[in-house]
JSON list of C-alpha atoms in Angstrom, two decimals:
[
{"chain": "A", "resi": 153, "resn": "THR", "atom": "CA", "xyz": [0.50, 0.13, -0.25]},
{"chain": "A", "resi": 154, "resn": "GLU", "atom": "CA", "xyz": [1.45, 3.41, -0.43]},
{"chain": "A", "resi": 155, "resn": "PRO", "atom": "CA", "xyz": [3.10, 4.82, 2.64]},
{"chain": "A", "resi": 156, "resn": "PHE", "atom": "CA", "xyz": [1.76, 8.64, 3.33]},
{"chain": "A", "resi": 157, "resn": "PRO", "atom": "CA", "xyz": [-1.82, 8.77, 1.05]},
{"chain": "A", "resi": 158, "resn": "ASP", "atom": "CA", "xyz": [-2.03, 12.09, 2.51]},
{"chain": "A", "resi": 159, "resn": "LEU", "atom": "CA", "xyz": [0.95, 13.19, 0.37]},
{"chain": "A", "resi": 160, "resn": "LYS", "atom": "CA", "xyz": [-0.17, 13.80, -3.09]},
{"chain": "A", "resi": 161, "resn": "VAL", "atom": "CA", "xyz": [2.97, 13.05, -5.12]},
{"chain": "A", "resi": 162, "resn": "GLU", "atom": "CA", "xyz": [2.65, 12.63, -9.23]},
{"chain": "A", "resi": 163, "resn": "HIS", "atom": "CA", "xyz": [3.84, 9.31, -10.19]},
{"chain": "A", "resi": 164, "resn": "SER", "atom": "CA", "xyz": [6.47, 11.07, -12.82]},
{"chain": "A", "resi": 165, "resn": "LYS", "atom": "CA", "xyz": [10.04, 12.01, -13.10]},
{"chain": "A", "resi": 166, "resn": "SER", "atom": "CA", "xyz": [9.31, 15.49, -12.39]},
{"chain": "A", "resi": 167, "resn": "GLY", "atom": "CA", "xyz": [6.64, 14.54, -9.25]},
{"chain": "A", "resi": 168, "resn": "VAL", "atom": "CA", "xyz": [9.71, 12.65, -7.36]},
{"chain": "A", "resi": 169, "resn": "GLU", "atom": "CA", "xyz": [11.96, 16.40, -8.10]},
{"chain": "A", "resi": 170, "resn": "SER", "atom": "CA", "xyz": [8.91, 18.31, -6.50]},
{"chain": "A", "resi": 171, "resn": "ALA", "atom": "CA", "xyz": [8.46, 16.02, -3.35]},
{"chain": "A", "resi": 172, "resn": "LYS", "atom": "CA", "xyz": [12.31, 16.32, -2.34]},
{"chain": "A", "resi": 173, "resn": "ASN", "atom": "CA", "xyz": [11.68, 20.63, -3.48]},
{"chain": "A", "resi": 174, "resn": "GLN", "atom": "CA", "xyz": [8.75, 20.31, -1.00]},
{"chain": "A", "resi": 175, "resn": "ALA", "atom": "CA", "xyz": [11.29, 18.34, 1.61]},
{"chain": "A", "resi": 176, "resn": "ASN", "atom": "CA", "xyz": [13.76, 20.52, 1.21]},
{"chain": "A", "resi": 177, "resn": "ALA", "atom": "CA", "xyz": [12.54, 23.84, 1.50]},
{"chain": "A", "resi": 178, "resn": "LEU", "atom": "CA", "xyz": [10.24, 21.88, 5.14]},
{"chain": "A", "resi": 179, "resn": "PHE", "atom": "CA", "xyz": [13.51, 20.66, 6.35]},
{"chain": "A", "resi": 180, "resn": "SER", "atom": "CA", "xyz": [14.78, 24.71, 6.42]},
{"chain": "A", "resi": 181, "resn": "LYS", "atom": "CA", "xyz": [11.90, 26.24, 8.30]},
{"chain": "A", "resi": 182, "resn": "GLY", "atom": "CA", "xyz": [12.79, 22.97, 10.80]},
{"chain": "A", "resi": 183, "resn": "SER", "atom": "CA", "xyz": [10.16, 20.73, 10.00]},
{"chain": "A", "resi": 184, "resn": "LEU", "atom": "CA", "xyz": [12.32, 17.47, 10.10]},
{"chain": "A", "resi": 185, "resn": "ASP", "atom": "CA", "xyz": [9.45, 15.08, 10.86]},
{"chain": "A", "resi": 186, "resn": "GLU", "atom": "CA", "xyz": [6.68, 16.67, 7.77]},
{"chain": "A", "resi": 187, "resn": "ALA", "atom": "CA", "xyz": [10.40, 16.65, 5.46]},
{"chain": "A", "resi": 188, "resn": "VAL", "atom": "CA", "xyz": [10.97, 13.04, 6.00]},
{"chain": "A", "resi": 189, "resn": "ARG", "atom": "CA", "xyz": [7.79, 12.13, 5.40]},
{"chain": "A", "resi": 190, "resn": "TRP", "atom": "CA", "xyz": [7.89, 13.86, 1.95]},
{"chain": "A", "resi": 191, "resn": "PHE", "atom": "CA", "xyz": [11.97, 11.91, 1.63]},
{"chain": "A", "resi": 192, "resn": "SER", "atom": "CA", "xyz": [10.30, 9.09, 2.00]},
{"chain": "A", "resi": 193, "resn": "LYS", "atom": "CA", "xyz": [7.18, 9.00, -0.59]},
{"chain": "A", "resi": 194, "resn": "GLY", "atom": "CA", "xyz": [9.74, 9.87, -3.22]},
{"chain": "A", "resi": 195, "resn": "LEU", "atom": "CA", "xyz": [11.76, 7.59, -2.29]},
{"chain": "A", "resi": 196, "resn": "TRP", "atom": "CA", "xyz": [8.68, 4.98, -2.21]},
{"chain": "A", "resi": 197, "resn": "LEU", "atom": "CA", "xyz": [7.54, 6.19, -5.77]},
{"chain": "A", "resi": 198, "resn": "VAL", "atom": "CA", "xyz": [11.00, 4.97, -6.95]},
{"chain": "A", "resi": 199, "resn": "GLU", "atom": "CA", "xyz": [12.11, 2.20, -4.92]},
{"chain": "A", "resi": 200, "resn": "SER", "atom": "CA", "xyz": [8.62, 0.88, -6.20]},
{"chain": "A", "resi": 201, "resn": "LYS", "atom": "CA", "xyz": [8.93, 1.03, -9.00]},
{"chain": "A", "resi": 202, "resn": "LYS", "atom": "CA", "xyz": [5.86, 3.86, -9.78]},
{"chain": "A", "resi": 203, "resn": "VAL", "atom": "CA", "xyz": [8.54, 6.09, -11.57]},
{"chain": "A", "resi": 204, "resn": "LYS", "atom": "CA", "xyz": [11.43, 5.08, -13.52]},
{"chain": "A", "resi": 205, "resn": "ASP", "atom": "CA", "xyz": [13.58, 7.19, -15.48]},
{"chain": "A", "resi": 206, "resn": "VAL", "atom": "CA", "xyz": [14.59, 8.13, -11.85]},
{"chain": "A", "resi": 207, "resn": "PRO", "atom": "CA", "xyz": [18.22, 9.04, -12.14]},
{"chain": "A", "resi": 208, "resn": "SER", "atom": "CA", "xyz": [20.80, 7.81, -9.95]},
{"chain": "A", "resi": 209, "resn": "ASP", "atom": "CA", "xyz": [21.83, 10.99, -8.35]},
{"chain": "A", "resi": 210, "resn": "LEU", "atom": "CA", "xyz": [18.17, 12.17, -7.67]},
{"chain": "A", "resi": 211, "resn": "HIS", "atom": "CA", "xyz": [17.47, 8.58, -5.75]},
{"chain": "A", "resi": 212, "resn": "SER", "atom": "CA", "xyz": [20.59, 9.62, -3.80]},
{"chain": "A", "resi": 213, "resn": "ILE", "atom": "CA", "xyz": [20.11, 12.51, -3.43]},
{"chain": "A", "resi": 214, "resn": "LEU", "atom": "CA", "xyz": [15.99, 11.76, -1.28]},
{"chain": "A", "resi": 215, "resn": "HIS", "atom": "CA", "xyz": [18.53, 9.25, 0.74]},
{"chain": "A", "resi": 216, "resn": "SER", "atom": "CA", "xyz": [21.13, 11.64, 1.63]},
{"chain": "A", "resi": 217, "resn": "ASN", "atom": "CA", "xyz": [18.89, 14.02, 2.56]},
{"chain": "A", "resi": 218, "resn": "ARG", "atom": "CA", "xyz": [16.48, 11.62, 4.43]},
{"chain": "A", "resi": 219, "resn": "ALA", "atom": "CA", "xyz": [19.69, 10.99, 6.68]},
{"chain": "A", "resi": 220, "resn": "PHE", "atom": "CA", "xyz": [20.48, 14.90, 7.20]},
{"chain": "A", "resi": 221, "resn": "ALA", "atom": "CA", "xyz": [16.73, 15.26, 8.43]},
{"chain": "A", "resi": 222, "resn": "TYR", "atom": "CA", "xyz": [16.99, 12.07, 10.97]},
{"chain": "A", "resi": 223, "resn": "ILE", "atom": "CA", "xyz": [20.53, 13.29, 11.97]},
{"chain": "A", "resi": 224, "resn": "LYS", "atom": "CA", "xyz": [18.71, 16.34, 12.78]},
{"chain": "A", "resi": 225, "resn": "LEU", "atom": "CA", "xyz": [16.44, 13.83, 14.56]},
{"chain": "A", "resi": 226, "resn": "LYS", "atom": "CA", "xyz": [18.86, 12.28, 16.27]},
{"chain": "A", "resi": 227, "resn": "LYS", "atom": "CA", "xyz": [17.49, 9.46, 14.75]},
{"chain": "A", "resi": 228, "resn": "TRP", "atom": "CA", "xyz": [21.14, 7.54, 14.04]},
{"chain": "A", "resi": 229, "resn": "ALA", "atom": "CA", "xyz": [20.45, 3.40, 13.26]},
{"chain": "A", "resi": 230, "resn": "GLU", "atom": "CA", "xyz": [18.11, 5.27, 9.83]},
{"chain": "A", "resi": 231, "resn": "ALA", "atom": "CA", "xyz": [20.25, 7.91, 9.04]},
{"chain": "A", "resi": 232, "resn": "GLU", "atom": "CA", "xyz": [22.92, 5.44, 8.89]},
{"chain": "A", "resi": 233, "resn": "GLU", "atom": "CA", "xyz": [20.77, 3.20, 6.72]},
{"chain": "A", "resi": 234, "resn": "ASP", "atom": "CA", "xyz": [19.73, 5.41, 4.58]},
{"chain": "A", "resi": 235, "resn": "CYS", "atom": "CA", "xyz": [23.56, 6.95, 4.46]},
{"chain": "A", "resi": 236, "resn": "SER", "atom": "CA", "xyz": [24.54, 3.94, 3.56]},
{"chain": "A", "resi": 237, "resn": "LYS", "atom": "CA", "xyz": [21.67, 3.40, 0.88]},
{"chain": "A", "resi": 238, "resn": "ALA", "atom": "CA", "xyz": [22.59, 6.36, -1.04]},
{"chain": "A", "resi": 239, "resn": "LEU", "atom": "CA", "xyz": [25.94, 5.10, -1.71]},
{"chain": "A", "resi": 240, "resn": "GLY", "atom": "CA", "xyz": [24.97, 1.98, -2.97]},
{"chain": "A", "resi": 241, "resn": "VAL", "atom": "CA", "xyz": [22.55, 3.50, -5.44]},
{"chain": "A", "resi": 242, "resn": "ASN", "atom": "CA", "xyz": [25.51, 5.72, -7.52]}
]
């Protein structure tokens, strides 16, 4: 099932890009939990193969940016997992 059904993201490369931009804006304002939700939604679209034409650098950035949000939230295990995934994508 689709995570965060309240977050409406177009199932396209530009949709994933806009989810990342939304997450970055929330992160900048200090809305870390909400930023994590948007990064997670973008990652779900990529990793569930709902969107197939996402370049690996964008996929990696979603993981690394979410990792940074997790670090700010002191969620160390999640941050480490995302860092590893970001490196694995490239």
